[in-house]
Amino acid sequence: MMGFNWDIIQDYLPLFIDGAIMTVTCTVVCVVLGTFWGLILGIGRVAQCRHGIYKYVLCVLVKWPVKIYVSAFRGTPLFVQIMVTYFVVMPFLLHPNNGILVSDYLISPEVARYLRVQYGAFISCILAITLNAGAYISEIFRAGIQSIDKGQMEAARSLGMGYGSTMRKVILPQAFRRMLPPLGNNAIAILKDSSLGSAIGLIDLAYAARTAGAANAVYAEPYFIISIVYWSMTFLLSLLVKYMEKRLGKSDSH
């Protein structure tokens, strides 16, 4: 490419490779944890108890807290959430002197100090993106579960199945087929949002581009390269989602 300085990319190629590995690692972990957390929140949103005092207990202790949680995480920027997690939550959890997880039975001060220095940015990024993704994914699960005809639940319960087994064996398998496209879109969003972790020192693709650009006072080449890499990753992820949709579609037709 005319005028493209490949020497910058070549000199920092190991950093770009490490950054790509970190981006993929962060994405996979956040997608898995965020989906699991979103499932829990989504079930909390649609949980029902129509009789007795448990109806009010469920509303006050489960449904309303989940609504407030989802509203808070969807209503504030992810960048701010990452900063709060790194500068407020992490010291609260892992401060060597007074962190709530630091004790003789859980984590020693030495281990806490090591985790904060070596993996503080990674843990903060994983925690913040997972909590944020869970709020969005919970709405996907809520909508997917509510899209299933109520007769399915009533029929399963009339056969003696419990609420948990009905959700696991009857409702969720059907709802998952409808939820797959939005879940795939959310996974792509997580992949792109992981670049925000570079603001707290996460050594990902965005960090590699900023480092290479600052060292050479040239930013076009590094950011152009990571744009291509991010696009390639999202394209491959979208192909994977389409493949899964086709597989599930074939299983439904048989």
Short mmCIF file of N, CA, C and O in Angstrom, two decimals, residues 9-91:
data_model
loop_
_atom_site.label_atom_id
_atom_site.label_comp_id
_atom_site.label_asym_id
_atom_site.label_seq_id
_atom_site.Cartn_x
_atom_site.Cartn_y
_atom_site.Cartn_z
N ILE A 9 4.27 -1.56 12.14
CA ILE A 9 3.52 -2.77 12.49
C ILE A 9 4.47 -3.91 12.76
O ILE A 9 4.28 -4.70 13.70
N GLN A 10 5.51 -4.03 11.94
CA GLN A 10 6.47 -5.12 12.11
C GLN A 10 7.21 -5.01 13.44
O GLN A 10 7.43 -6.01 14.13
N ASP A 11 7.61 -3.79 13.81
CA ASP A 11 8.35 -3.60 15.06
C ASP A 11 7.50 -3.95 16.29
O ASP A 11 8.04 -4.42 17.30
N TYR A 12 6.21 -3.69 16.19
CA TYR A 12 5.33 -3.93 17.34
C TYR A 12 4.41 -5.13 17.11
O TYR A 12 3.40 -5.26 17.81
N LEU A 13 4.78 -6.00 16.19
CA LEU A 13 3.94 -7.15 15.88
C LEU A 13 3.67 -8.04 17.10
O LEU A 13 2.52 -8.47 17.31
N PRO A 14 4.69 -8.35 17.93
CA PRO A 14 4.40 -9.18 19.12
C PRO A 14 3.35 -8.53 20.03
O PRO A 14 2.51 -9.24 20.60
N LEU A 15 3.40 -7.21 20.17
CA LEU A 15 2.42 -6.53 21.01
C LEU A 15 1.03 -6.61 20.40
O LEU A 15 0.03 -6.80 21.13
N PHE A 16 0.94 -6.49 19.08
CA PHE A 16 -0.36 -6.63 18.41
C PHE A 16 -0.91 -8.06 18.56
O PHE A 16 -2.11 -8.24 18.74
N ILE A 17 -0.03 -9.05 18.47
CA ILE A 17 -0.48 -10.44 18.63
C ILE A 17 -0.97 -10.67 20.05
O ILE A 17 -2.03 -11.27 20.26
N ASP A 18 -0.20 -10.20 21.04
CA ASP A 18 -0.64 -10.33 22.43
C ASP A 18 -1.96 -9.59 22.65
O ASP A 18 -2.83 -10.07 23.40
N GLY A 19 -2.08 -8.43 22.02
CA GLY A 19 -3.32 -7.66 22.16
C GLY A 19 -4.51 -8.39 21.56
O GLY A 19 -5.61 -8.37 22.13
N ALA A 20 -4.30 -9.04 20.41
CA ALA A 20 -5.39 -9.81 19.79
C ALA A 20 -5.80 -10.99 20.67
O ALA A 20 -6.99 -11.28 20.83
N ILE A 21 -4.81 -11.67 21.26
CA ILE A 21 -5.11 -12.79 22.15
C ILE A 21 -5.89 -12.31 23.36
O ILE A 21 -6.87 -12.95 23.79
N MET A 22 -5.48 -11.18 23.93
CA MET A 22 -6.18 -10.64 25.08
C MET A 22 -7.61 -10.23 24.72
O MET A 22 -8.55 -10.45 25.50
N THR A 23 -7.79 -9.64 23.54
CA THR A 23 -9.13 -9.24 23.10
C THR A 23 -10.04 -10.45 22.97
O THR A 23 -11.19 -10.44 23.43
N VAL A 24 -9.54 -11.51 22.35
CA VAL A 24 -10.34 -12.73 22.19
C VAL A 24 -10.64 -13.36 23.55
O VAL A 24 -11.77 -13.79 23.83
N THR A 25 -9.63 -13.42 24.42
CA THR A 25 -9.82 -13.99 25.75
C THR A 25 -10.87 -13.24 26.54
O THR A 25 -11.78 -13.84 27.13
N CYS A 26 -10.75 -11.92 26.54
CA CYS A 26 -11.71 -11.08 27.26
C CYS A 26 -13.12 -11.27 26.70
O CYS A 26 -14.09 -11.36 27.47
N THR A 27 -13.22 -11.34 25.38
CA THR A 27 -14.54 -11.51 24.75
C THR A 27 -15.17 -12.83 25.13
O THR A 27 -16.35 -12.89 25.53
N VAL A 28 -14.42 -13.92 25.03
CA VAL A 28 -14.96 -15.25 25.33
C VAL A 28 -15.41 -15.33 26.79
O VAL A 28 -16.52 -15.80 27.09
N VAL A 29 -14.56 -14.87 27.70
CA VAL A 29 -14.90 -14.93 29.12
C VAL A 29 -16.14 -14.10 29.43
O VAL A 29 -17.06 -14.53 30.14
N CYS A 30 -16.20 -12.89 28.87
CA CYS A 30 -17.34 -12.01 29.14
C CYS A 30 -18.63 -12.52 28.51
O CYS A 30 -19.71 -12.36 29.09
N VAL A 31 -18.53 -13.13 27.34
CA VAL A 31 -19.73 -13.69 26.70
C VAL A 31 -20.29 -14.83 27.54
O VAL A 31 -21.50 -14.91 27.80
N VAL A 32 -19.41 -15.72 28.01
CA VAL A 32 -19.86 -16.86 28.81
C VAL A 32 -20.44 -16.40 30.14
O VAL A 32 -21.56 -16.76 30.51
N LEU A 33 -19.68 -15.58 30.86
CA LEU A 33 -20.15 -15.12 32.17
C LEU A 33 -21.36 -14.19 32.04
O LEU A 33 -22.29 -14.27 32.84
N GLY A 34 -21.33 -13.31 31.04
CA GLY A 34 -22.44 -12.40 30.85
C GLY A 34 -23.72 -13.10 30.48
O GLY A 34 -24.81 -12.72 30.94
N THR A 35 -23.62 -14.16 29.67
CA THR A 35 -24.81 -14.94 29.31
C THR A 35 -25.38 -15.66 30.52
O THR A 35 -26.60 -15.68 30.74
N PHE A 36 -24.50 -16.25 31.31
CA PHE A 36 -24.96 -16.95 32.52
C PHE A 36 -25.60 -15.97 33.50
O PHE A 36 -26.68 -16.25 34.06
N TRP A 37 -24.97 -14.82 33.71
CA TRP A 37 -25.52 -13.82 34.62
C TRP A 37 -26.82 -13.24 34.06
O TRP A 37 -27.79 -13.02 34.80
N GLY A 38 -26.88 -13.01 32.76
CA GLY A 38 -28.10 -12.51 32.15
C GLY A 38 -29.24 -13.50 32.26
O GLY A 38 -30.40 -13.10 32.42
N LEU A 39 -28.93 -14.80 32.17
CA LEU A 39 -29.95 -15.83 32.33
C LEU A 39 -30.55 -15.78 33.73
O LEU A 39 -31.78 -15.84 33.91
N ILE A 40 -29.70 -15.63 34.74
CA ILE A 40 -30.18 -15.54 36.12
C ILE A 40 -31.07 -14.31 36.29
O ILE A 40 -32.17 -14.38 36.88
N LEU A 41 -30.61 -13.18 35.77
CA LEU A 41 -31.40 -11.94 35.89
C LEU A 41 -32.71 -12.06 35.11
O LEU A 41 -33.76 -11.59 35.58
N GLY A 42 -32.64 -12.65 33.92
CA GLY A 42 -33.84 -12.79 33.11
C GLY A 42 -34.88 -13.65 33.76
O GLY A 42 -36.09 -13.33 33.74
N ILE A 43 -34.45 -14.75 34.37
CA ILE A 43 -35.39 -15.61 35.09
C ILE A 43 -35.98 -14.87 36.29
O ILE A 43 -37.16 -15.00 36.62
N GLY A 44 -35.14 -14.05 36.93
CA GLY A 44 -35.64 -13.24 38.03
C GLY A 44 -36.71 -12.26 37.60
O GLY A 44 -37.66 -11.98 38.34
N ARG A 45 -36.57 -11.74 36.37
CA ARG A 45 -37.56 -10.79 35.87
C ARG A 45 -38.91 -11.45 35.60
O ARG A 45 -39.96 -10.81 35.77
N VAL A 46 -38.91 -12.70 35.18
CA VAL A 46 -40.17 -13.35 34.79
C VAL A 46 -40.68 -14.32 35.86
O VAL A 46 -41.72 -14.95 35.66
N ALA A 47 -39.96 -14.45 36.97
CA ALA A 47 -40.39 -15.37 38.03
C ALA A 47 -41.76 -14.97 38.54
O ALA A 47 -42.07 -13.78 38.66
N GLN A 48 -42.57 -15.98 38.84
CA GLN A 48 -43.95 -15.72 39.27
C GLN A 48 -44.29 -16.56 40.49
O GLN A 48 -43.84 -17.70 40.64
N CYS A 49 -45.07 -15.96 41.37
CA CYS A 49 -45.66 -16.64 42.51
C CYS A 49 -46.97 -15.93 42.79
O CYS A 49 -46.99 -14.82 43.30
N ARG A 50 -48.06 -16.56 42.39
CA ARG A 50 -49.35 -15.87 42.35
C ARG A 50 -50.10 -15.87 43.68
O ARG A 50 -51.09 -15.15 43.83
N HIS A 51 -49.66 -16.66 44.64
CA HIS A 51 -50.46 -16.80 45.85
C HIS A 51 -49.61 -16.57 47.08
O HIS A 51 -48.40 -16.84 47.10
N GLY A 52 -50.26 -16.09 48.14
CA GLY A 52 -49.63 -15.98 49.44
C GLY A 52 -48.65 -14.84 49.55
O GLY A 52 -48.46 -14.02 48.63
N ILE A 53 -47.96 -14.80 50.67
CA ILE A 53 -47.01 -13.73 50.95
C ILE A 53 -45.78 -13.81 50.06
O ILE A 53 -45.08 -12.83 49.84
N TYR A 54 -45.50 -15.01 49.52
CA TYR A 54 -44.32 -15.18 48.67
C TYR A 54 -44.40 -14.33 47.41
O TYR A 54 -43.38 -13.99 46.81
N LYS A 55 -45.61 -13.99 47.01
CA LYS A 55 -45.78 -13.12 45.85
C LYS A 55 -45.14 -11.76 46.10
O LYS A 55 -44.45 -11.22 45.23
N TYR A 56 -45.35 -11.23 47.29
CA TYR A 56 -44.79 -9.92 47.63
C TYR A 56 -43.30 -10.01 47.95
O TYR A 56 -42.53 -9.11 47.64
N VAL A 57 -42.89 -11.11 48.56
CA VAL A 57 -41.47 -11.32 48.84
C VAL A 57 -40.69 -11.40 47.54
O VAL A 57 -39.60 -10.80 47.40
N LEU A 58 -41.21 -12.13 46.56
CA LEU A 58 -40.57 -12.25 45.26
C LEU A 58 -40.45 -10.89 44.58
O LEU A 58 -39.41 -10.56 43.98
N CYS A 59 -41.51 -10.11 44.67
CA CYS A 59 -41.51 -8.79 44.03
C CYS A 59 -40.49 -7.86 44.66
O CYS A 59 -39.74 -7.17 43.96
N VAL A 60 -40.44 -7.84 46.00
CA VAL A 60 -39.59 -6.89 46.71
C VAL A 60 -38.12 -7.31 46.69
O VAL A 60 -37.22 -6.48 46.51
N LEU A 61 -37.86 -8.60 46.85
CA LEU A 61 -36.49 -9.08 46.99
C LEU A 61 -35.84 -9.52 45.69
O LEU A 61 -34.62 -9.67 45.63
N VAL A 62 -36.64 -9.76 44.66
CA VAL A 62 -36.07 -10.26 43.40
C VAL A 62 -36.40 -9.34 42.23
O VAL A 62 -35.49 -8.77 41.60
N LYS A 63 -37.65 -9.18 41.92
CA LYS A 63 -38.04 -8.50 40.68
C LYS A 63 -37.65 -7.02 40.68
O LYS A 63 -37.10 -6.53 39.70
N TRP A 64 -37.95 -6.32 41.78
CA TRP A 64 -37.60 -4.90 41.80
C TRP A 64 -36.09 -4.66 41.84
O TRP A 64 -35.58 -3.79 41.12
N PRO A 65 -35.32 -5.40 42.65
CA PRO A 65 -33.86 -5.23 42.59
C PRO A 65 -33.28 -5.50 41.20
O PRO A 65 -32.37 -4.79 40.76
N VAL A 66 -33.81 -6.52 40.51
CA VAL A 66 -33.33 -6.81 39.16
C VAL A 66 -33.66 -5.67 38.21
O VAL A 66 -32.84 -5.27 37.38
N LYS A 67 -34.87 -5.12 38.32
CA LYS A 67 -35.25 -3.99 37.48
C LYS A 67 -34.34 -2.80 37.70
O LYS A 67 -33.91 -2.14 36.74
N ILE A 68 -34.04 -2.49 38.96
CA ILE A 68 -33.15 -1.37 39.27
C ILE A 68 -31.75 -1.64 38.74
O ILE A 68 -31.10 -0.75 38.16
N TYR A 69 -31.27 -2.86 38.91
CA TYR A 69 -29.94 -3.24 38.41
C TYR A 69 -29.85 -3.05 36.90
O TYR A 69 -28.91 -2.42 36.37
N VAL A 70 -30.82 -3.59 36.17
CA VAL A 70 -30.82 -3.49 34.72
C VAL A 70 -30.90 -2.04 34.27
O VAL A 70 -30.18 -1.60 33.36
N SER A 71 -31.75 -1.26 34.92
CA SER A 71 -31.88 0.15 34.56
C SER A 71 -30.58 0.92 34.80
O SER A 71 -30.17 1.74 33.98
N ALA A 72 -29.90 0.61 35.92
CA ALA A 72 -28.67 1.32 36.26
C ALA A 72 -27.55 1.00 35.26
O ALA A 72 -26.84 1.91 34.80
N PHE A 73 -27.39 -0.27 34.93
CA PHE A 73 -26.29 -0.65 34.04
C PHE A 73 -26.58 -0.30 32.58
O PHE A 73 -25.65 -0.05 31.81
N ARG A 74 -27.84 -0.26 32.19
CA ARG A 74 -28.17 0.15 30.83
C ARG A 74 -28.20 1.66 30.69
O ARG A 74 -28.10 2.19 29.58
N GLY A 75 -28.33 2.36 31.81
CA GLY A 75 -28.46 3.81 31.76
C GLY A 75 -27.19 4.58 32.01
O GLY A 75 -27.20 5.82 32.02
N THR A 76 -26.07 3.87 32.23
CA THR A 76 -24.78 4.54 32.42
C THR A 76 -23.77 4.00 31.42
O THR A 76 -23.84 2.84 31.02
N PRO A 77 -22.80 4.81 31.01
CA PRO A 77 -21.82 4.37 30.00
C PRO A 77 -20.94 3.24 30.52
O PRO A 77 -20.54 3.24 31.69
N LEU A 78 -20.62 2.31 29.65
CA LEU A 78 -19.74 1.21 30.01
C LEU A 78 -18.36 1.72 30.41
O LEU A 78 -17.73 1.18 31.33
N PHE A 79 -17.90 2.77 29.75
CA PHE A 79 -16.58 3.34 30.09
C PHE A 79 -16.55 3.78 31.55
O PHE A 79 -15.57 3.52 32.27
N VAL A 80 -17.61 4.42 32.01
CA VAL A 80 -17.70 4.85 33.40
C VAL A 80 -17.73 3.65 34.32
O VAL A 80 -17.10 3.63 35.39
N GLN A 81 -18.45 2.61 33.94
CA GLN A 81 -18.53 1.41 34.76
C GLN A 81 -17.17 0.74 34.89
O GLN A 81 -16.81 0.24 35.96
N ILE A 82 -16.39 0.73 33.82
CA ILE A 82 -15.04 0.16 33.87
C ILE A 82 -14.16 0.97 34.82
O ILE A 82 -13.41 0.41 35.63
N MET A 83 -14.26 2.30 34.74
CA MET A 83 -13.47 3.16 35.62
C MET A 83 -13.85 2.96 37.08
O MET A 83 -12.99 2.87 37.97
N VAL A 84 -15.15 2.90 37.36
CA VAL A 84 -15.60 2.70 38.73
C VAL A 84 -15.13 1.34 39.25
O VAL A 84 -14.69 1.21 40.40
N THR A 85 -15.20 0.33 38.40
CA THR A 85 -14.76 -1.00 38.81
C THR A 85 -13.28 -1.01 39.14
O THR A 85 -12.85 -1.58 40.15
N TYR A 86 -12.48 -0.35 38.31
CA TYR A 86 -11.02 -0.36 38.49
C TYR A 86 -10.57 0.47 39.68
O TYR A 86 -9.71 0.05 40.46
N PHE A 87 -11.15 1.67 39.83
CA PHE A 87 -10.68 2.59 40.85
C PHE A 87 -11.45 2.51 42.17
O PHE A 87 -10.97 3.01 43.19
N VAL A 88 -12.63 1.89 42.17
CA VAL A 88 -13.43 1.83 43.39
C VAL A 88 -13.65 0.38 43.85
O VAL A 88 -13.35 0.03 44.99
N VAL A 89 -14.17 -0.44 42.94
CA VAL A 89 -14.54 -1.80 43.33
C VAL A 89 -13.30 -2.66 43.63
O VAL A 89 -13.26 -3.38 44.63
N MET A 90 -12.31 -2.59 42.74
CA MET A 90 -11.11 -3.41 42.94
C MET A 90 -10.40 -3.09 44.25
O MET A 90 -10.04 -4.02 45.00
N PRO A 91 -10.14 -1.82 44.60
CA PRO A 91 -9.56 -1.55 45.92
C PRO A 91 -10.44 -2.03 47.06
O PRO A 91 -9.94 -2.48 48.10
#
